[in-house]
Short mmCIF file of C-alpha atoms in Angstrom, two decimals:
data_model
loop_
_atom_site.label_atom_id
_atom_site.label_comp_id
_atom_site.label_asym_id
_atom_site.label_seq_id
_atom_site.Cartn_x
_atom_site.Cartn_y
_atom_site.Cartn_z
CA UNK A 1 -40.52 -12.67 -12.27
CA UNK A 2 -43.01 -14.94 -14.02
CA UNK A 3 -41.13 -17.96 -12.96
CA UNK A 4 -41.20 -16.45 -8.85
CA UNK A 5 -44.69 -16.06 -9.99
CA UNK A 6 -45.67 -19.39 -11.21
CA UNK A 7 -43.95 -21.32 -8.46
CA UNK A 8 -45.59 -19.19 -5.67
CA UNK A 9 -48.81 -20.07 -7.34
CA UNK A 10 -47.60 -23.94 -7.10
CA UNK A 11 -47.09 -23.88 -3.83
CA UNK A 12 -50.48 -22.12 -2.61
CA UNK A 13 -52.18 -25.42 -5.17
CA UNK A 14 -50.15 -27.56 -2.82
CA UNK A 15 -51.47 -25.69 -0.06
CA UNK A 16 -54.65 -26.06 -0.95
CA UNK A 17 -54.13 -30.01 -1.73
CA UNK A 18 -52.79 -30.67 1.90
CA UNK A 19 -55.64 -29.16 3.32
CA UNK A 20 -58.28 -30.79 1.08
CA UNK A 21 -56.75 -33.81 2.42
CA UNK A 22 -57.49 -33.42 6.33
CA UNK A 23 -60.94 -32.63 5.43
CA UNK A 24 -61.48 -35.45 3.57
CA UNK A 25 -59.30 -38.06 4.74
CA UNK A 26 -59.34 -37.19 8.37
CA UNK A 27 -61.66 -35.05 9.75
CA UNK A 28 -64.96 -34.30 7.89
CA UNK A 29 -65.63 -38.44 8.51
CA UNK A 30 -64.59 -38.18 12.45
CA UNK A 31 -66.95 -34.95 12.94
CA UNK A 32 -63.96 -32.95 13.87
CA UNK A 33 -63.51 -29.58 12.83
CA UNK A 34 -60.69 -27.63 11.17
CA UNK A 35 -59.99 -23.88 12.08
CA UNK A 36 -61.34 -20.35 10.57
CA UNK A 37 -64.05 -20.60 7.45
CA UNK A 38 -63.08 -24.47 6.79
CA UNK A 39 -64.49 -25.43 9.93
CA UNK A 40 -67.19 -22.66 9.60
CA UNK A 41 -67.82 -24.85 5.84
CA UNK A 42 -67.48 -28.34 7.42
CA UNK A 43 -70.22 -27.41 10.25
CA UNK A 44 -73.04 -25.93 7.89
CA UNK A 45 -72.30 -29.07 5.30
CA UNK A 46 -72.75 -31.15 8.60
CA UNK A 47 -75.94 -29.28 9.81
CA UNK A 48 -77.34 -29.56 6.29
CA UNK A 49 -77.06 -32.69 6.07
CA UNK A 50 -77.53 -34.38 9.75
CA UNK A 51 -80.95 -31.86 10.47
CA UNK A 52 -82.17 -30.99 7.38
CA UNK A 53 -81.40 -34.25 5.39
CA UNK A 54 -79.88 -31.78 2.75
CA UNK A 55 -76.82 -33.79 0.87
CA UNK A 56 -75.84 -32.01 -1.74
CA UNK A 57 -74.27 -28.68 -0.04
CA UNK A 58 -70.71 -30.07 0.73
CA UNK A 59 -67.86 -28.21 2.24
CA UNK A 60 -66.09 -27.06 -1.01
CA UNK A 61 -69.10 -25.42 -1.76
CA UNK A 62 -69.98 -23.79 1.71
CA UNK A 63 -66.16 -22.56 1.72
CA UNK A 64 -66.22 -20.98 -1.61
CA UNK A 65 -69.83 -19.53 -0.98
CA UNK A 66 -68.16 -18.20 2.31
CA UNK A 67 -65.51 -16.26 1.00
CA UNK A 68 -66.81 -15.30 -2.03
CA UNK A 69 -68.01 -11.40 0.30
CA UNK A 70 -64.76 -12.01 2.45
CA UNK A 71 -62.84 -11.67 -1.14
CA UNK A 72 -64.31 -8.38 -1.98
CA UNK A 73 -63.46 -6.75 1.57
CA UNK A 74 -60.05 -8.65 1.30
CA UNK A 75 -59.85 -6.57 -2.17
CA UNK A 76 -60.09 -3.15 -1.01
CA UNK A 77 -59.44 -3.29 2.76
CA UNK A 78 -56.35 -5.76 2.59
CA UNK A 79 -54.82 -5.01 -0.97
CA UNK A 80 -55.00 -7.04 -4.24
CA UNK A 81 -52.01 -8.92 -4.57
CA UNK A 82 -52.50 -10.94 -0.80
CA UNK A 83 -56.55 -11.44 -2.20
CA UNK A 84 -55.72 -12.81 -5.43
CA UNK A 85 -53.47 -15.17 -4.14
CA UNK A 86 -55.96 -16.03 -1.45
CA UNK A 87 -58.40 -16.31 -3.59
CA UNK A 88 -56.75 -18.72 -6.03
CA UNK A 89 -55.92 -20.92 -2.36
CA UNK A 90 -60.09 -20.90 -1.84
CA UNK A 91 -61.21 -22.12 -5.83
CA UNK A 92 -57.96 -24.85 -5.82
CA UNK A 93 -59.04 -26.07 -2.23
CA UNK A 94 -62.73 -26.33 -3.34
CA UNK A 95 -61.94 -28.26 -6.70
CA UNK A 96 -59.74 -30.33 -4.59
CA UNK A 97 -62.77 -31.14 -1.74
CA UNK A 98 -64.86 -32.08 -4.62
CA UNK A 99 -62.81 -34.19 -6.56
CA UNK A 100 -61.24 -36.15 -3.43
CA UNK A 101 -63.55 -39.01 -1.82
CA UNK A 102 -64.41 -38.33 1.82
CA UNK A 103 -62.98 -41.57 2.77
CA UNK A 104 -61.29 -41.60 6.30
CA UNK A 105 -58.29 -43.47 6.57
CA UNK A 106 -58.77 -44.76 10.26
CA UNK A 107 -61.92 -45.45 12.75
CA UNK A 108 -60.09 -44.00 15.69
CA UNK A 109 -61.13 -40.26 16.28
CA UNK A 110 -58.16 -39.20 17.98
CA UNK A 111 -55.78 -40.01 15.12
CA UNK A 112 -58.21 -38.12 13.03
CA UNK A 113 -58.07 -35.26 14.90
CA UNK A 114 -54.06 -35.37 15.06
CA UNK A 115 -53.27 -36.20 11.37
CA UNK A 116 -55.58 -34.44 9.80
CA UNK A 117 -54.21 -31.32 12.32
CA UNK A 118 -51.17 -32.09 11.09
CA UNK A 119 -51.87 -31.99 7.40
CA UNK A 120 -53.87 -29.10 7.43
CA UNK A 121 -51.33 -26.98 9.10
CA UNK A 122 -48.62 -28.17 6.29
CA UNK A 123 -51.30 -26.55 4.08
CA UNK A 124 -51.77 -23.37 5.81
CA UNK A 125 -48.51 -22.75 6.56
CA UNK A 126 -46.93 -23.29 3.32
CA UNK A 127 -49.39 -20.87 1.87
CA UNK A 128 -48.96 -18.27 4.73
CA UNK A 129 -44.80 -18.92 3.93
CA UNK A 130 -44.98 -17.85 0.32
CA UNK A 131 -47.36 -14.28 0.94
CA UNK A 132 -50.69 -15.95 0.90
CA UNK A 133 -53.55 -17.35 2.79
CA UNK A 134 -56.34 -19.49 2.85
CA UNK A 135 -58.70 -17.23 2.78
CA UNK A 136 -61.58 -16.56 5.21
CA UNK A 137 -61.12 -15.87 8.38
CA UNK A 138 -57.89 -14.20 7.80
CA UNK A 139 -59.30 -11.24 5.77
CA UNK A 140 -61.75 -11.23 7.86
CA UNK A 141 -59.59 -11.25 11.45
CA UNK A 142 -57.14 -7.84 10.14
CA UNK A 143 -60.41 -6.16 8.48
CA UNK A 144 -61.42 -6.20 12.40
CA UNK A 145 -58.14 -6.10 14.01
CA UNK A 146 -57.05 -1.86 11.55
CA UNK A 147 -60.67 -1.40 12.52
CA UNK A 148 -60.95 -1.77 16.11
CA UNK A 149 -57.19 -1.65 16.57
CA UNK A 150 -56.83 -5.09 18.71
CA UNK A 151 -54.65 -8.14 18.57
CA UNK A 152 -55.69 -10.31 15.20
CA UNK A 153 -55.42 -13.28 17.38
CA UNK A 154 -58.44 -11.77 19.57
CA UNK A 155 -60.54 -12.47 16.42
CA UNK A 156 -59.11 -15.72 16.00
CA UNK A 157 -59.70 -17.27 19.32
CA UNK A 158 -63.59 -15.64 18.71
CA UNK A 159 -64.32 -17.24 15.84
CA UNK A 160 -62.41 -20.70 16.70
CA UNK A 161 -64.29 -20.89 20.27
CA UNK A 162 -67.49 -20.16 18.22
CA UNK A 163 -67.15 -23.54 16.35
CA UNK A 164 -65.90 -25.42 18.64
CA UNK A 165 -68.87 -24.07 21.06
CA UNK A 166 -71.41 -25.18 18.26
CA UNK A 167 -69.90 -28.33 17.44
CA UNK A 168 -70.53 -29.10 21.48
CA UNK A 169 -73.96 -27.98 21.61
CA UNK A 170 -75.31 -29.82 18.42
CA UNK A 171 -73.03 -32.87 18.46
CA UNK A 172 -71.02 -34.53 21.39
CA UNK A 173 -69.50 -32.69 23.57
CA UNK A 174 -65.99 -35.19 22.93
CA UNK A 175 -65.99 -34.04 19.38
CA UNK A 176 -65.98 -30.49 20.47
CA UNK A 177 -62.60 -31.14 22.60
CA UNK A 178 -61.36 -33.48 19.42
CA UNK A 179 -61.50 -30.21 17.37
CA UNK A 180 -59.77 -28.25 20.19
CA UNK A 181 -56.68 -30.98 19.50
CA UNK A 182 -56.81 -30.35 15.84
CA UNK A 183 -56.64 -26.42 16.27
CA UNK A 184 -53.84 -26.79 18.48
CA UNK A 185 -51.96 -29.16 16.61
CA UNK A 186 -52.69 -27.12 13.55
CA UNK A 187 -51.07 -24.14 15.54
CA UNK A 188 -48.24 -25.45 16.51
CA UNK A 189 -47.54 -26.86 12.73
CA UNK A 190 -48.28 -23.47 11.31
CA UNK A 191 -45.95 -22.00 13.80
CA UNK A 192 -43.11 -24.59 12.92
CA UNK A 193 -43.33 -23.33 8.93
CA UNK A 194 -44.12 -19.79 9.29
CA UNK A 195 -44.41 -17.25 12.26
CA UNK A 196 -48.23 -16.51 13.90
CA UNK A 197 -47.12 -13.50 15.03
CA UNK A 198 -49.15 -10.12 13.34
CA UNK A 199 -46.01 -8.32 13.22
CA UNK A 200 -42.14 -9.45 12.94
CA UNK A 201 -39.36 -6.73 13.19
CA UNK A 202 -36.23 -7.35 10.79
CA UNK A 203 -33.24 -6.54 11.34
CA UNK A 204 -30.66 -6.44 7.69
CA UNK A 205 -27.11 -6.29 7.65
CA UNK A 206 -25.96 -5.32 4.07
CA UNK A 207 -23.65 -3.54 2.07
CA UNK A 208 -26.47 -2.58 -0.59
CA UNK A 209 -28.52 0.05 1.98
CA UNK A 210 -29.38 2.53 -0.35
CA UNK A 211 -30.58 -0.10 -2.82
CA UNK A 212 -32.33 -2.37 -0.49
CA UNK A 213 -34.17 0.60 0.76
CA UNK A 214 -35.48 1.40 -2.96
CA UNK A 215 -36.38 -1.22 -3.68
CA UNK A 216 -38.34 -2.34 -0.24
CA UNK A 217 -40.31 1.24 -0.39
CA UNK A 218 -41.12 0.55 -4.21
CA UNK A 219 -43.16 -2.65 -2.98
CA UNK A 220 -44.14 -1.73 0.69
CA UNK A 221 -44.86 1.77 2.56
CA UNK A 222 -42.86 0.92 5.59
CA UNK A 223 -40.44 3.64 7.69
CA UNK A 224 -37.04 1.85 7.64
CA UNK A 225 -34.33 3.04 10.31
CA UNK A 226 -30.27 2.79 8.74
CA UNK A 227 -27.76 1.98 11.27
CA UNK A 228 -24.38 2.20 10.86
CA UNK A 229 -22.70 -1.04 11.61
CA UNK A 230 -19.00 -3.24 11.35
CA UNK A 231 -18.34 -6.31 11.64
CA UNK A 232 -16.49 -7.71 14.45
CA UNK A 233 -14.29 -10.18 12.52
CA UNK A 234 -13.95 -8.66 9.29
CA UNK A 235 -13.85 -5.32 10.63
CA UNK A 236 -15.96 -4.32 7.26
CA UNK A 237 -18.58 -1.44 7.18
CA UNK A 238 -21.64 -1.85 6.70
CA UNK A 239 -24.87 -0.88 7.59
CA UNK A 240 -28.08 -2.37 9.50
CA UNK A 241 -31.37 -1.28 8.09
CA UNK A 242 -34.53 -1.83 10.64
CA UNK A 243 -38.17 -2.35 10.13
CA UNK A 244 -41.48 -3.70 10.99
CA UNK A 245 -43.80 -5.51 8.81
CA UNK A 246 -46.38 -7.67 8.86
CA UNK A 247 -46.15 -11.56 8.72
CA UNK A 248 -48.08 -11.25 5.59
CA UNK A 249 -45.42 -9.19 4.14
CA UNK A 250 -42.44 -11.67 5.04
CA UNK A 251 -42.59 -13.50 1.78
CA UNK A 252 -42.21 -10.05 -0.37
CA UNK A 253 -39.37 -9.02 1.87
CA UNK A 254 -37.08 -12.31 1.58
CA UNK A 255 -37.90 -12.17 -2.06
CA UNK A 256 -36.17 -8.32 -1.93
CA UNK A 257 -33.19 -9.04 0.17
CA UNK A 258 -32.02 -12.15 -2.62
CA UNK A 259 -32.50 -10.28 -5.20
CA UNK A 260 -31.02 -7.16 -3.94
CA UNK A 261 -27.89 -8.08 -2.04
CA UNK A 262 -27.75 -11.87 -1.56
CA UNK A 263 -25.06 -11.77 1.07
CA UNK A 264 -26.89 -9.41 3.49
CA UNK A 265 -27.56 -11.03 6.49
CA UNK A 266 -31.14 -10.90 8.30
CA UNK A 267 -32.35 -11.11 11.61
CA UNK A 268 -36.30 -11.65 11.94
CA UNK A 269 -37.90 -11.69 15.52
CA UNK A 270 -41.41 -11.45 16.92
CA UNK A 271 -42.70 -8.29 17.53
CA UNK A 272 -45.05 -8.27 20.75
CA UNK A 273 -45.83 -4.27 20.80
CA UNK A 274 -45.13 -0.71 18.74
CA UNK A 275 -45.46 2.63 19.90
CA UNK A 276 -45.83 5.18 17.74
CA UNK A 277 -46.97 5.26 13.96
CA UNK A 278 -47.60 1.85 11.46
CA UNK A 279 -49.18 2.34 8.71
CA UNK A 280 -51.79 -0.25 9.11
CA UNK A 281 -54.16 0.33 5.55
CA UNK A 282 -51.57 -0.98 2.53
#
């Protein structure tokens, strides 16, 4: 356990190192903004500095300043295992914005916007791949979504139109669509290492059913529907177990099925609409 531990810990560090990266290497220099409460951070550190002549608030600070409330409602309204780790992504990207130079790798803007899209969405998505986040506007987007029971990518696309909006209004208007690139690029990365989706429904083949099940309800309060189920080759019996869970929970179930029943084979596939009761407060 400590080991699964320390490595998923590792990875959210790296996480937070790729993402430090495309601020400071690619886009903080090129005035083109990242996603959620980065690009949130990279705006105000901008405003501070290009209206108000203020240089010392940079976007490490902003960001951790940000999420410092977002961590508390993470901690009760999200639950305190996701937070922590979330939490540790925010203070590791921070020290890593500080101690990196802002020193941009190329003059041309639209590279900037690409790589440093690119990068960041390595970062995000690792960390979203091993059962945490960056922090930010994800707490904040399913806070809103259990509370007014809409689509977390609703609050998403707010937020993300809201910077890019900004960044149009106060700075040129090409900037604005340079951080449109960046958000789609960063999409499309994050989608390529872990799934967008809110919810996923997965679909386990095993021979372990009553133990899987124990041992899924002992970390998560999901209803899980037991098929029976045969193979078509081996003409074996088995059984299918069904449920749906949240992307954030992906990482815990994987985790379950190897150390359960190592053999069982799993099916995971977007989930686009439920009827019917999900528990939707861990």
């Amino acid at each position: 356990m400590f080991f699964i531990e320390a490595r998923r810990i590792f990875i959210v560090m790296v996480g937070a190192l790729f993402n430090a990266i495309a601020l400071n290497f690619f886009l903080i220099a090129a005035n083109v903004y990242a996603s959620g409460f980065t690009g949130i951070a990279q705006l105000l550190s901008s405003i501070f500095q290009d209206f108000f002549n203020i240089n010392g608030v940079s976007t490490g600070i902003i960001l951790f300043i940000l999420n410092i409330p977002v961590a508390i409602l993470g901690w009760y309204k999200v639950g305190k295992g996701f937070t922590i780790y979330s939490v540790i992504s925010v203070i590791f990207t921070t020290i890593f914005l500080e101690v990196l130079p802002v020193q941009p790798l190329s003059e041309d803007i639209i590279l900037n916007a690409v790589f440093g899209g690119v990068i960041g969405g390595i970062g995000v998505g690792m960390t979203l791949k091993w059962g945490a986040s960056t922090g930010g506007l994800d707490i904040v987007a399913m806070v809103l979504s259990r509370m007014k029971d809409k689509p977390i990518g609703n609050f998403f696309l707010i937020i993300n139109s809201g910077i890019i909006i900004v960044a149009g209004l106060l700075y040129e208007a090409e900037n604005a669509l340079y951080t449109l690139l960046t958000l789609y690029v960063t999409t499309r990365v994050i989608d390529a290492l872990h799934t967008r989706h809110e919810k996923v429904t997965a679909m386990i083949v095993t021979r372990k059913a009553e133990e899987m099940q124990k041992a899924i309800h002992d970390k998560m309060i999901r209803g899980i529907t037991i098929l029976p189920a045969r193979g078509a080759y081996s003409r074996e019996h088995k059984d299918m177990m069904v449920l749906v869970i949240t992307r954030y929970e992906l990482y815990d179930l994987e985790r379950i099925i190897s150390e359960v029943d190592p053999q069982a084979f799993t099916n995971v596939v977007q989930t686009t609409g439920i009827f019917g009761f999900f528990r939707r407060n861990d």
